[in-house]
Short mmCIF file of N, CA, C and O in Angstrom, two decimals:
data_model
loop_
_atom_site.label_atom_id
_atom_site.label_comp_id
_atom_site.label_asym_id
_atom_site.label_seq_id
_atom_site.Cartn_x
_atom_site.Cartn_y
_atom_site.Cartn_z
N MET A 1 4.95 -33.66 14.49
CA MET A 1 6.19 -33.59 13.76
C MET A 1 6.80 -32.22 14.05
O MET A 1 6.14 -31.21 14.00
N ILE A 2 8.09 -32.20 14.34
CA ILE A 2 8.81 -30.95 14.58
C ILE A 2 9.90 -30.83 13.53
O ILE A 2 10.67 -31.74 13.31
N LYS A 3 9.94 -29.67 12.88
CA LYS A 3 11.00 -29.39 11.92
C LYS A 3 11.77 -28.18 12.41
O LYS A 3 11.19 -27.23 12.90
N ARG A 4 13.07 -28.25 12.28
CA ARG A 4 13.92 -27.13 12.65
C ARG A 4 14.71 -26.71 11.43
O ARG A 4 15.36 -27.53 10.81
N ILE A 5 14.62 -25.44 11.11
CA ILE A 5 15.38 -24.92 9.98
C ILE A 5 16.02 -23.60 10.38
O ILE A 5 15.52 -22.90 11.25
N ALA A 6 17.10 -23.27 9.76
CA ALA A 6 17.76 -21.99 10.00
C ALA A 6 17.29 -20.99 8.96
O ALA A 6 17.10 -21.34 7.80
N LEU A 7 17.09 -19.78 9.38
CA LEU A 7 16.65 -18.72 8.49
C LEU A 7 17.75 -17.67 8.37
O LEU A 7 17.68 -16.61 8.96
N PRO A 8 18.79 -17.93 7.59
CA PRO A 8 19.89 -16.98 7.50
C PRO A 8 19.48 -15.65 6.90
O PRO A 8 20.07 -14.63 7.21
N ALA A 9 18.47 -15.63 6.06
CA ALA A 9 18.04 -14.39 5.44
C ALA A 9 17.20 -13.54 6.38
O ALA A 9 16.93 -12.39 6.10
N LEU A 10 16.82 -14.09 7.52
CA LEU A 10 15.96 -13.38 8.46
C LEU A 10 16.60 -12.09 8.95
O LEU A 10 15.99 -11.04 8.94
N ALA A 11 17.84 -12.16 9.36
CA ALA A 11 18.52 -10.97 9.86
C ALA A 11 18.65 -9.92 8.76
O ALA A 11 18.44 -8.74 9.01
N ALA A 12 18.96 -10.34 7.56
CA ALA A 12 19.09 -9.41 6.44
C ALA A 12 17.75 -8.75 6.14
O ALA A 12 17.68 -7.54 5.91
N LEU A 13 16.67 -9.51 6.16
CA LEU A 13 15.35 -8.98 5.92
C LEU A 13 14.99 -7.96 6.98
O LEU A 13 14.49 -6.89 6.69
N ALA A 14 15.25 -8.29 8.22
CA ALA A 14 14.89 -7.41 9.33
C ALA A 14 15.72 -6.13 9.34
O ALA A 14 15.24 -5.09 9.74
N LEU A 15 16.95 -6.22 8.88
CA LEU A 15 17.83 -5.06 8.93
C LEU A 15 17.82 -4.25 7.64
O LEU A 15 18.51 -3.26 7.53
N ALA A 16 16.99 -4.64 6.67
CA ALA A 16 16.97 -3.97 5.38
C ALA A 16 16.00 -2.79 5.37
O ALA A 16 15.35 -2.50 4.39
N GLY A 17 15.87 -2.13 6.51
CA GLY A 17 15.00 -0.97 6.57
C GLY A 17 13.55 -1.32 6.78
O GLY A 17 12.67 -0.50 6.55
N CYS A 18 13.26 -2.52 7.19
CA CYS A 18 11.89 -2.96 7.41
C CYS A 18 11.52 -2.73 8.87
O CYS A 18 11.47 -3.66 9.65
N GLY A 19 11.26 -1.52 9.24
CA GLY A 19 10.86 -1.22 10.61
C GLY A 19 9.40 -1.53 10.79
O GLY A 19 8.65 -1.69 9.84
N PRO A 20 8.93 -1.61 12.04
CA PRO A 20 7.53 -1.90 12.29
C PRO A 20 6.64 -0.80 11.72
O PRO A 20 6.92 0.38 11.91
N THR A 21 5.60 -1.21 11.00
CA THR A 21 4.66 -0.25 10.44
C THR A 21 3.26 -0.46 10.97
O THR A 21 2.41 0.38 10.77
N GLY A 22 3.02 -1.56 11.62
CA GLY A 22 1.69 -1.85 12.14
C GLY A 22 1.59 -1.50 13.60
O GLY A 22 2.46 -0.84 14.17
N PRO A 23 0.49 -1.94 14.24
CA PRO A 23 0.32 -1.68 15.65
C PRO A 23 1.38 -2.39 16.48
O PRO A 23 1.96 -3.38 16.05
N ALA A 24 1.60 -1.89 17.68
CA ALA A 24 2.61 -2.48 18.56
C ALA A 24 2.23 -3.89 18.93
O ALA A 24 1.06 -4.24 19.02
N ASN A 25 3.24 -4.73 19.14
CA ASN A 25 3.01 -6.12 19.54
C ASN A 25 2.47 -6.15 20.95
O ASN A 25 2.85 -5.36 21.79
N THR A 26 1.61 -7.11 21.24
CA THR A 26 1.06 -7.28 22.57
C THR A 26 2.02 -8.12 23.40
O THR A 26 2.47 -9.16 22.96
N VAL A 27 2.32 -7.66 24.60
CA VAL A 27 3.20 -8.39 25.49
C VAL A 27 2.42 -8.73 26.74
O VAL A 27 1.82 -7.87 27.36
N THR A 28 2.39 -10.00 27.10
CA THR A 28 1.72 -10.41 28.32
C THR A 28 2.74 -10.62 29.41
O THR A 28 3.94 -10.63 29.16
N ALA A 29 2.26 -10.77 30.64
CA ALA A 29 3.18 -10.99 31.76
C ALA A 29 4.00 -12.25 31.55
O ALA A 29 5.15 -12.33 31.97
N ASP A 30 3.43 -13.26 30.87
CA ASP A 30 4.14 -14.52 30.66
C ASP A 30 5.34 -14.38 29.74
O ASP A 30 6.32 -15.08 29.87
N ASN A 31 5.25 -13.48 28.76
CA ASN A 31 6.35 -13.39 27.81
C ASN A 31 7.13 -12.10 27.92
O ASN A 31 8.02 -11.86 27.13
N ALA A 32 6.85 -11.28 28.90
CA ALA A 32 7.52 -9.98 29.03
C ALA A 32 9.02 -10.14 29.24
O ALA A 32 9.81 -9.39 28.65
N ASP A 33 9.45 -11.07 30.09
CA ASP A 33 10.88 -11.23 30.36
C ASP A 33 11.64 -11.69 29.13
O ASP A 33 12.72 -11.17 28.84
N VAL A 34 11.10 -12.66 28.40
CA VAL A 34 11.78 -13.16 27.20
C VAL A 34 11.86 -12.06 26.17
O VAL A 34 12.90 -11.83 25.56
N GLU A 35 10.78 -11.34 25.98
CA GLU A 35 10.77 -10.28 24.98
C GLU A 35 11.71 -9.15 25.38
O GLU A 35 12.45 -8.62 24.55
N ALA A 36 11.73 -8.78 26.65
CA ALA A 36 12.63 -7.73 27.10
C ALA A 36 14.07 -8.15 26.88
O ALA A 36 14.90 -7.33 26.45
N ASN A 37 14.40 -9.39 27.14
CA ASN A 37 15.75 -9.88 26.93
C ASN A 37 16.11 -9.86 25.45
O ASN A 37 17.19 -9.43 25.06
N ALA A 38 15.20 -10.31 24.61
CA ALA A 38 15.47 -10.35 23.17
C ALA A 38 15.62 -8.95 22.61
O ALA A 38 16.54 -8.66 21.86
N VAL A 39 14.72 -8.06 22.98
CA VAL A 39 14.78 -6.70 22.47
C VAL A 39 15.99 -5.98 23.06
O VAL A 39 16.65 -5.21 22.39
N GLY A 40 16.32 -6.26 24.32
CA GLY A 40 17.49 -5.66 24.94
C GLY A 40 18.78 -6.07 24.25
O GLY A 40 19.76 -5.34 24.26
N ASN A 41 18.79 -7.21 23.62
CA ASN A 41 19.96 -7.70 22.91
C ASN A 41 19.89 -7.43 21.41
O ASN A 41 20.65 -7.98 20.65
N GLU A 42 18.97 -6.59 21.01
CA GLU A 42 18.75 -6.35 19.59
C GLU A 42 20.01 -5.86 18.88
O GLU A 42 20.24 -6.18 17.72
N ALA A 43 20.84 -5.11 19.59
CA ALA A 43 22.05 -4.60 18.96
C ALA A 43 23.07 -5.71 18.71
O ALA A 43 23.96 -5.56 17.89
N ALA A 44 22.92 -6.83 19.39
CA ALA A 44 23.85 -7.94 19.18
C ALA A 44 23.67 -8.48 17.77
O ALA A 44 22.55 -8.68 17.32
N PRO A 45 24.76 -8.71 17.05
CA PRO A 45 24.64 -9.21 15.69
C PRO A 45 23.94 -10.56 15.64
O PRO A 45 24.17 -11.42 16.48
N GLY A 46 23.05 -10.70 14.67
CA GLY A 46 22.41 -11.99 14.45
C GLY A 46 21.29 -12.34 15.40
O GLY A 46 20.92 -13.49 15.48
N ASN A 47 20.71 -11.39 16.12
CA ASN A 47 19.60 -11.71 17.00
C ASN A 47 18.30 -11.69 16.20
O ASN A 47 17.58 -10.70 16.16
N ALA A 48 18.01 -12.81 15.56
CA ALA A 48 16.84 -12.92 14.70
C ALA A 48 15.54 -12.82 15.50
O ALA A 48 14.56 -12.27 15.02
N LEU A 49 15.52 -13.35 16.72
CA LEU A 49 14.32 -13.28 17.54
C LEU A 49 13.94 -11.83 17.82
O LEU A 49 12.77 -11.46 17.69
N ALA A 50 14.90 -10.99 18.16
CA ALA A 50 14.61 -9.58 18.40
C ALA A 50 14.05 -8.93 17.14
O ALA A 50 13.12 -8.12 17.20
N ALA A 51 14.59 -9.30 15.99
CA ALA A 51 14.10 -8.76 14.72
C ALA A 51 12.65 -9.17 14.48
O ALA A 51 11.82 -8.35 14.11
N VAL A 52 12.33 -10.44 14.72
CA VAL A 52 10.97 -10.93 14.50
C VAL A 52 10.00 -10.24 15.47
O VAL A 52 8.90 -9.84 15.09
N LEU A 53 10.40 -10.10 16.72
CA LEU A 53 9.54 -9.45 17.70
C LEU A 53 9.25 -8.00 17.34
O LEU A 53 8.18 -7.47 17.66
N GLY A 54 10.17 -7.35 16.64
CA GLY A 54 9.99 -5.95 16.26
C GLY A 54 9.27 -5.74 14.94
O GLY A 54 9.02 -4.61 14.55
N MET A 55 8.92 -6.81 14.26
CA MET A 55 8.27 -6.69 12.95
C MET A 55 6.77 -6.45 13.07
O MET A 55 6.14 -6.79 14.06
N SER A 56 6.21 -5.89 12.00
CA SER A 56 4.76 -5.79 11.90
C SER A 56 4.20 -7.18 11.60
O SER A 56 4.95 -8.10 11.24
N ASP A 57 2.90 -7.35 11.74
CA ASP A 57 2.28 -8.65 11.45
C ASP A 57 2.57 -9.08 10.01
O ASP A 57 2.88 -10.24 9.75
N ARG A 58 2.49 -8.15 9.10
CA ARG A 58 2.72 -8.47 7.68
C ARG A 58 4.15 -8.97 7.45
O ARG A 58 4.37 -9.97 6.77
N GLN A 59 5.12 -8.27 8.02
CA GLN A 59 6.52 -8.67 7.86
C GLN A 59 6.77 -10.03 8.51
O GLN A 59 7.46 -10.88 7.94
N ARG A 60 6.19 -10.24 9.67
CA ARG A 60 6.37 -11.51 10.38
C ARG A 60 5.76 -12.65 9.57
O ARG A 60 6.32 -13.73 9.48
N ASN A 61 4.62 -12.41 8.95
CA ASN A 61 4.00 -13.46 8.13
C ASN A 61 4.85 -13.83 6.93
O ASN A 61 4.86 -14.98 6.50
N VAL A 62 5.59 -12.87 6.39
CA VAL A 62 6.52 -13.17 5.30
C VAL A 62 7.63 -14.09 5.81
O VAL A 62 8.02 -15.05 5.13
N VAL A 63 8.14 -13.81 7.00
CA VAL A 63 9.16 -14.68 7.59
C VAL A 63 8.60 -16.08 7.80
O VAL A 63 9.25 -17.08 7.51
N PHE A 64 7.35 -16.16 8.29
CA PHE A 64 6.75 -17.47 8.55
C PHE A 64 6.51 -18.25 7.27
O PHE A 64 6.76 -19.46 7.23
N ILE A 65 6.05 -17.62 6.20
CA ILE A 65 5.84 -18.36 4.94
C ILE A 65 7.18 -18.85 4.42
O ILE A 65 7.29 -19.97 3.91
N ARG A 66 8.22 -18.06 4.57
CA ARG A 66 9.56 -18.49 4.13
C ARG A 66 10.02 -19.70 4.94
O ARG A 66 10.58 -20.65 4.39
N ALA A 67 9.79 -19.66 6.25
CA ALA A 67 10.18 -20.80 7.10
C ALA A 67 9.43 -22.06 6.69
O ALA A 67 10.02 -23.14 6.59
N LEU A 68 8.14 -21.93 6.43
CA LEU A 68 7.34 -23.09 6.02
C LEU A 68 7.81 -23.63 4.67
O LEU A 68 7.96 -24.84 4.49
N MET A 69 8.07 -22.74 3.73
CA MET A 69 8.54 -23.17 2.41
C MET A 69 9.90 -23.84 2.50
O MET A 69 10.14 -24.87 1.88
N ASP A 70 10.81 -23.26 3.30
CA ASP A 70 12.14 -23.85 3.46
C ASP A 70 12.09 -25.22 4.11
O ASP A 70 12.96 -26.05 3.89
N ALA A 71 11.05 -25.46 4.91
CA ALA A 71 10.89 -26.76 5.57
C ALA A 71 10.16 -27.76 4.67
O ALA A 71 9.92 -28.89 5.07
N GLY A 72 9.79 -27.34 3.46
CA GLY A 72 9.11 -28.23 2.54
C GLY A 72 7.63 -28.39 2.84
O GLY A 72 7.01 -29.37 2.41
N ILE A 73 7.06 -27.45 3.56
CA ILE A 73 5.64 -27.50 3.91
C ILE A 73 4.88 -26.68 2.89
O ILE A 73 5.21 -25.53 2.62
N GLY A 74 3.83 -27.27 2.33
CA GLY A 74 3.06 -26.64 1.27
C GLY A 74 2.03 -25.64 1.74
O GLY A 74 0.85 -25.92 1.72
N CYS A 75 2.47 -24.49 2.16
CA CYS A 75 1.58 -23.40 2.56
C CYS A 75 1.67 -22.34 1.46
O CYS A 75 2.73 -21.77 1.24
N GLN A 76 0.58 -22.09 0.77
CA GLN A 76 0.59 -21.13 -0.33
C GLN A 76 0.61 -19.68 0.14
O GLN A 76 1.17 -18.81 -0.50
N HIS A 77 -0.04 -19.44 1.29
CA HIS A 77 -0.17 -18.07 1.79
C HIS A 77 -0.46 -18.10 3.28
O HIS A 77 -1.34 -18.86 3.72
N VAL A 78 0.24 -17.31 4.07
CA VAL A 78 -0.06 -17.18 5.50
C VAL A 78 -1.14 -16.12 5.63
O VAL A 78 -0.94 -14.96 5.25
N THR A 79 -2.30 -16.53 6.10
CA THR A 79 -3.42 -15.61 6.23
C THR A 79 -3.37 -14.83 7.54
O THR A 79 -3.84 -13.70 7.59
N SER A 80 -2.80 -15.43 8.58
CA SER A 80 -2.69 -14.74 9.86
C SER A 80 -1.71 -15.47 10.76
O SER A 80 -1.39 -16.63 10.53
N SER A 81 -1.27 -14.75 11.79
CA SER A 81 -0.44 -15.37 12.82
C SER A 81 -0.82 -14.72 14.14
O SER A 81 -1.20 -13.55 14.18
N GLU A 82 -0.73 -15.51 15.19
CA GLU A 82 -1.14 -15.05 16.50
C GLU A 82 -0.09 -15.44 17.53
O GLU A 82 0.33 -16.60 17.58
N ARG A 83 0.33 -14.51 18.32
CA ARG A 83 1.30 -14.79 19.38
C ARG A 83 0.60 -15.58 20.48
O ARG A 83 -0.46 -15.21 20.95
N LEU A 84 1.20 -16.69 20.86
CA LEU A 84 0.67 -17.56 21.91
C LEU A 84 1.53 -17.40 23.17
O LEU A 84 2.61 -16.83 23.11
N PRO A 85 1.07 -17.95 24.29
CA PRO A 85 1.94 -17.94 25.47
C PRO A 85 3.25 -18.66 25.17
O PRO A 85 3.28 -19.62 24.40
N ASP A 86 4.31 -18.16 25.76
CA ASP A 86 5.62 -18.75 25.53
C ASP A 86 5.64 -20.22 25.91
O ASP A 86 4.94 -20.64 26.83
N GLN A 87 6.43 -20.98 25.18
CA GLN A 87 6.61 -22.40 25.48
C GLN A 87 8.07 -22.61 25.85
O GLN A 87 8.97 -22.27 25.07
N ASP A 88 8.30 -23.14 27.03
CA ASP A 88 9.65 -23.34 27.54
C ASP A 88 10.45 -22.04 27.53
O ASP A 88 11.65 -22.02 27.21
N GLY A 89 9.78 -20.93 27.82
CA GLY A 89 10.46 -19.64 27.88
C GLY A 89 10.77 -19.02 26.54
O GLY A 89 11.51 -18.05 26.46
N LYS A 90 10.21 -19.56 25.46
CA LYS A 90 10.49 -19.04 24.12
C LYS A 90 9.19 -18.59 23.45
O LYS A 90 8.17 -19.25 23.57
N PRO A 91 9.23 -17.47 22.70
CA PRO A 91 8.04 -17.00 22.00
C PRO A 91 7.52 -18.02 20.99
O PRO A 91 8.31 -18.73 20.37
N LEU A 92 6.21 -18.06 20.86
CA LEU A 92 5.56 -19.03 19.98
C LEU A 92 4.41 -18.35 19.26
O LEU A 92 3.69 -17.53 19.85
N TRP A 93 4.23 -18.68 17.99
CA TRP A 93 3.13 -18.14 17.21
C TRP A 93 2.35 -19.28 16.56
O TRP A 93 2.92 -20.28 16.14
N ARG A 94 1.01 -19.10 16.45
CA ARG A 94 0.18 -20.00 15.64
C ARG A 94 0.07 -19.33 14.27
O ARG A 94 -0.35 -18.18 14.17
N VAL A 95 0.44 -20.06 13.24
CA VAL A 95 0.45 -19.53 11.88
C VAL A 95 -0.60 -20.26 11.08
O VAL A 95 -0.60 -21.49 11.02
N ASN A 96 -1.52 -19.51 10.47
CA ASN A 96 -2.62 -20.09 9.70
C ASN A 96 -2.38 -19.89 8.21
O ASN A 96 -2.11 -18.77 7.77
N CYS A 97 -2.49 -20.98 7.47
CA CYS A 97 -2.30 -20.95 6.02
C CYS A 97 -3.65 -20.85 5.32
O CYS A 97 -4.69 -21.17 5.89
N SER A 98 -3.60 -20.44 4.04
CA SER A 98 -4.83 -20.27 3.27
C SER A 98 -5.59 -21.58 3.06
O SER A 98 -6.79 -21.55 2.80
N ASP A 99 -4.92 -22.73 3.18
CA ASP A 99 -5.60 -24.01 3.02
C ASP A 99 -6.18 -24.53 4.34
O ASP A 99 -6.53 -25.69 4.46
N LYS A 100 -6.29 -23.64 5.33
CA LYS A 100 -6.87 -23.92 6.65
C LYS A 100 -5.99 -24.79 7.54
O LYS A 100 -6.44 -25.27 8.56
N THR A 101 -4.72 -25.00 7.18
CA THR A 101 -3.81 -25.70 8.08
C THR A 101 -3.16 -24.68 9.01
O THR A 101 -3.03 -23.50 8.67
N ALA A 102 -2.77 -25.15 10.17
CA ALA A 102 -2.12 -24.28 11.15
C ALA A 102 -0.85 -24.94 11.65
O ALA A 102 -0.76 -26.16 11.75
N TYR A 103 0.14 -24.13 11.95
CA TYR A 103 1.42 -24.59 12.45
C TYR A 103 1.82 -23.72 13.63
O TYR A 103 1.43 -22.55 13.71
N MET A 104 2.61 -24.28 14.51
CA MET A 104 3.19 -23.51 15.61
C MET A 104 4.64 -23.25 15.22
O MET A 104 5.37 -24.19 14.87
N ILE A 105 5.05 -21.99 15.30
CA ILE A 105 6.42 -21.64 14.92
C ILE A 105 7.05 -20.82 16.04
O ILE A 105 6.48 -19.84 16.51
N GLY A 106 8.24 -21.26 16.42
CA GLY A 106 9.06 -20.51 17.37
C GLY A 106 10.36 -20.13 16.68
O GLY A 106 10.90 -20.90 15.90
N ILE A 107 10.84 -18.92 16.94
CA ILE A 107 12.09 -18.44 16.36
C ILE A 107 13.09 -18.26 17.50
O ILE A 107 12.77 -17.66 18.52
N THR A 108 14.28 -18.77 17.34
CA THR A 108 15.32 -18.62 18.36
C THR A 108 16.21 -17.42 17.99
O THR A 108 16.20 -16.98 16.83
N PRO A 109 16.99 -16.91 18.94
CA PRO A 109 17.86 -15.76 18.63
C PRO A 109 18.82 -16.01 17.47
O PRO A 109 19.19 -15.07 16.76
N ASP A 110 19.21 -17.27 17.24
CA ASP A 110 20.14 -17.54 16.14
C ASP A 110 19.45 -17.71 14.79
O ASP A 110 20.09 -17.97 13.79
N GLY A 111 18.13 -17.54 14.74
CA GLY A 111 17.40 -17.60 13.48
C GLY A 111 16.83 -18.96 13.14
O GLY A 111 16.31 -19.16 12.05
N THR A 112 16.89 -19.91 14.06
CA THR A 112 16.31 -21.22 13.82
C THR A 112 14.80 -21.14 14.02
O THR A 112 14.33 -20.60 15.01
N ALA A 113 14.06 -21.65 13.04
CA ALA A 113 12.61 -21.73 13.16
C ALA A 113 12.24 -23.14 13.55
O ALA A 113 12.59 -24.10 12.86
N ASN A 114 11.56 -23.29 14.67
CA ASN A 114 11.05 -24.58 15.11
C ASN A 114 9.58 -24.63 14.72
O ASN A 114 8.78 -23.85 15.21
N ILE A 115 9.25 -25.55 13.83
CA ILE A 115 7.89 -25.65 13.29
C ILE A 115 7.27 -26.95 13.80
O ILE A 115 7.84 -28.02 13.63
N VAL A 116 6.09 -26.83 14.38
CA VAL A 116 5.36 -27.99 14.86
C VAL A 116 4.06 -28.08 14.08
O VAL A 116 3.31 -27.13 13.98
N SER A 117 3.83 -29.27 13.52
CA SER A 117 2.58 -29.50 12.81
C SER A 117 2.00 -30.83 13.28
O SER A 117 2.71 -31.67 13.80
N ARG A 118 0.70 -30.96 13.08
CA ARG A 118 0.03 -32.21 13.44
C ARG A 118 -0.56 -32.80 12.18
O ARG A 118 -1.41 -32.20 11.54
N SER A 119 -0.10 -33.99 11.82
CA SER A 119 -0.59 -34.62 10.60
C SER A 119 -1.91 -35.33 10.79
O SER A 119 -2.52 -35.76 9.84
N ASP A 120 -2.38 -35.44 12.05
CA ASP A 120 -3.64 -36.13 12.29
C ASP A 120 -4.83 -35.20 12.32
O ASP A 120 -5.93 -35.60 12.66
N ARG A 121 -4.67 -33.95 11.95
CA ARG A 121 -5.79 -32.99 11.95
C ARG A 121 -5.93 -32.33 10.60
O ARG A 121 -5.06 -32.15 9.89
#
Protein backbone atom coordinates (compact mmCIF):
# COMPACT_ATOMS: atom_id res chain seq x y z
CA MET A 1 0.00 0.00 0.00
CA ILE A 2 1.35 3.44 -0.91
CA LYS A 3 0.05 6.61 0.71
CA ARG A 4 0.97 10.08 -0.43
CA ILE A 5 0.41 13.05 1.80
CA ALA A 6 1.59 16.64 1.75
CA LEU A 7 3.45 18.00 4.74
CA PRO A 8 2.86 21.76 4.59
CA ALA A 9 4.20 22.25 8.11
CA LEU A 10 7.50 20.60 7.16
CA ALA A 11 9.06 23.75 5.74
CA ALA A 12 7.93 25.80 8.73
CA LEU A 13 9.36 23.22 11.13
CA ALA A 14 12.66 23.10 9.29
CA LEU A 15 12.97 26.87 9.07
CA ALA A 16 11.99 27.55 12.70
CA GLY A 17 15.58 27.53 13.88
CA CYS A 18 15.85 23.76 13.98
CA GLY A 19 19.37 23.33 12.64
CA PRO A 20 21.15 19.99 12.70
CA THR A 21 22.33 19.08 16.18
CA GLY A 22 23.34 15.46 15.69
CA PRO A 23 26.06 13.79 13.68
CA ALA A 24 26.32 14.53 9.97
CA ASN A 25 24.16 12.51 7.61
CA THR A 26 25.86 9.70 5.74
CA VAL A 27 25.97 10.14 1.98
CA THR A 28 26.77 7.22 -0.28
CA ALA A 29 27.83 7.34 -3.92
CA ASP A 30 24.30 6.23 -4.88
CA ASN A 31 22.57 9.19 -3.30
CA ALA A 32 25.27 11.87 -3.51
CA ASP A 33 23.88 13.50 -6.68
CA VAL A 34 20.30 13.71 -5.39
CA GLU A 35 21.43 15.06 -2.05
CA ALA A 36 23.78 17.59 -3.64
CA ASN A 37 20.95 18.81 -5.86
CA ALA A 38 18.50 19.06 -2.96
CA VAL A 39 20.96 20.81 -0.67
CA GLY A 40 22.11 23.05 -3.52
CA ASN A 41 18.51 24.19 -3.93
CA GLU A 42 17.99 24.70 -0.22
CA ALA A 43 17.59 28.44 -0.67
CA ALA A 44 14.66 27.84 -3.01
CA PRO A 45 11.39 28.42 -1.15
CA GLY A 46 9.54 25.28 -0.16
CA ASN A 47 12.33 22.73 -0.67
CA ALA A 48 11.16 20.31 2.02
CA LEU A 49 13.55 17.56 0.88
CA ALA A 50 16.58 19.79 1.50
CA ALA A 51 15.19 20.61 4.94
CA VAL A 52 14.72 16.93 5.81
CA LEU A 53 18.20 16.04 4.57
CA GLY A 54 19.66 18.74 6.82
CA MET A 55 17.85 17.61 9.97
CA SER A 56 19.22 15.61 12.86
CA ASP A 57 17.87 12.07 13.32
CA ARG A 58 15.61 13.28 16.12
CA GLN A 59 14.11 16.10 14.04
CA ARG A 60 13.63 13.81 11.06
CA ASN A 61 11.83 11.25 13.23
CA VAL A 62 9.40 13.97 14.32
CA VAL A 63 8.67 14.69 10.66
CA PHE A 64 8.18 10.97 10.01
CA ILE A 65 5.76 10.45 12.94
CA ARG A 66 3.77 13.45 11.71
CA ALA A 67 3.64 11.99 8.19
CA LEU A 68 2.46 8.63 9.54
CA MET A 69 -0.19 10.24 11.75
CA ASP A 70 -1.43 12.46 8.90
CA ALA A 71 -1.78 9.34 6.75
CA GLY A 72 -3.93 7.68 9.42
CA ILE A 73 -1.27 5.13 10.32
CA GLY A 74 -1.23 4.13 13.98
CA CYS A 75 2.41 4.63 14.95
CA GLN A 76 2.70 5.77 18.56
CA HIS A 77 6.42 6.54 18.45
CA VAL A 78 9.19 6.41 15.84
CA THR A 79 12.03 4.55 17.51
CA SER A 80 14.51 4.91 14.65
CA SER A 81 14.94 5.71 10.99
CA GLU A 82 17.60 4.61 8.58
CA ARG A 83 18.55 6.11 5.23
CA LEU A 84 18.31 3.48 2.49
CA PRO A 85 19.65 3.53 -1.07
CA ASP A 86 17.70 5.93 -3.22
CA GLN A 87 14.69 4.57 -5.07
CA ASP A 88 14.08 5.99 -8.53
CA GLY A 89 16.60 8.72 -7.77
CA LYS A 90 14.79 9.85 -4.61
CA PRO A 91 15.94 9.56 -0.97
CA LEU A 92 14.25 6.83 1.04
CA TRP A 93 14.18 6.00 4.75
CA ARG A 94 13.07 2.91 6.69
CA VAL A 95 11.08 4.15 9.69
CA ASN A 96 10.58 1.86 12.68
CA CYS A 97 7.68 2.34 15.08
CA SER A 98 7.50 1.30 18.73
CA ASP A 99 5.00 -1.45 17.86
CA LYS A 100 7.68 -3.12 15.67
CA THR A 101 6.09 -2.06 12.37
CA ALA A 102 8.26 -0.52 9.69
CA TYR A 103 7.45 1.82 6.82
CA MET A 104 9.40 3.21 3.90
CA ILE A 105 9.09 6.98 3.58
CA GLY A 106 10.32 9.22 0.81
CA ILE A 107 10.03 13.02 0.91
CA THR A 108 9.85 15.04 -2.30
CA PRO A 109 11.07 18.66 -2.65
CA ASP A 110 7.46 19.90 -2.51
CA GLY A 111 6.90 18.25 0.89
CA THR A 112 4.95 15.19 -0.23
CA ALA A 113 5.62 12.13 1.90
CA ASN A 114 5.33 8.84 0.04
CA ILE A 115 4.71 6.10 2.59
CA VAL A 116 4.94 2.43 1.70
CA SER A 117 3.72 -0.23 4.08
CA ARG A 118 3.15 -3.95 3.80
CA SER A 119 0.00 -5.28 5.39
CA ASP A 120 1.08 -8.90 4.98
CA ARG A 121 3.95 -8.66 7.50
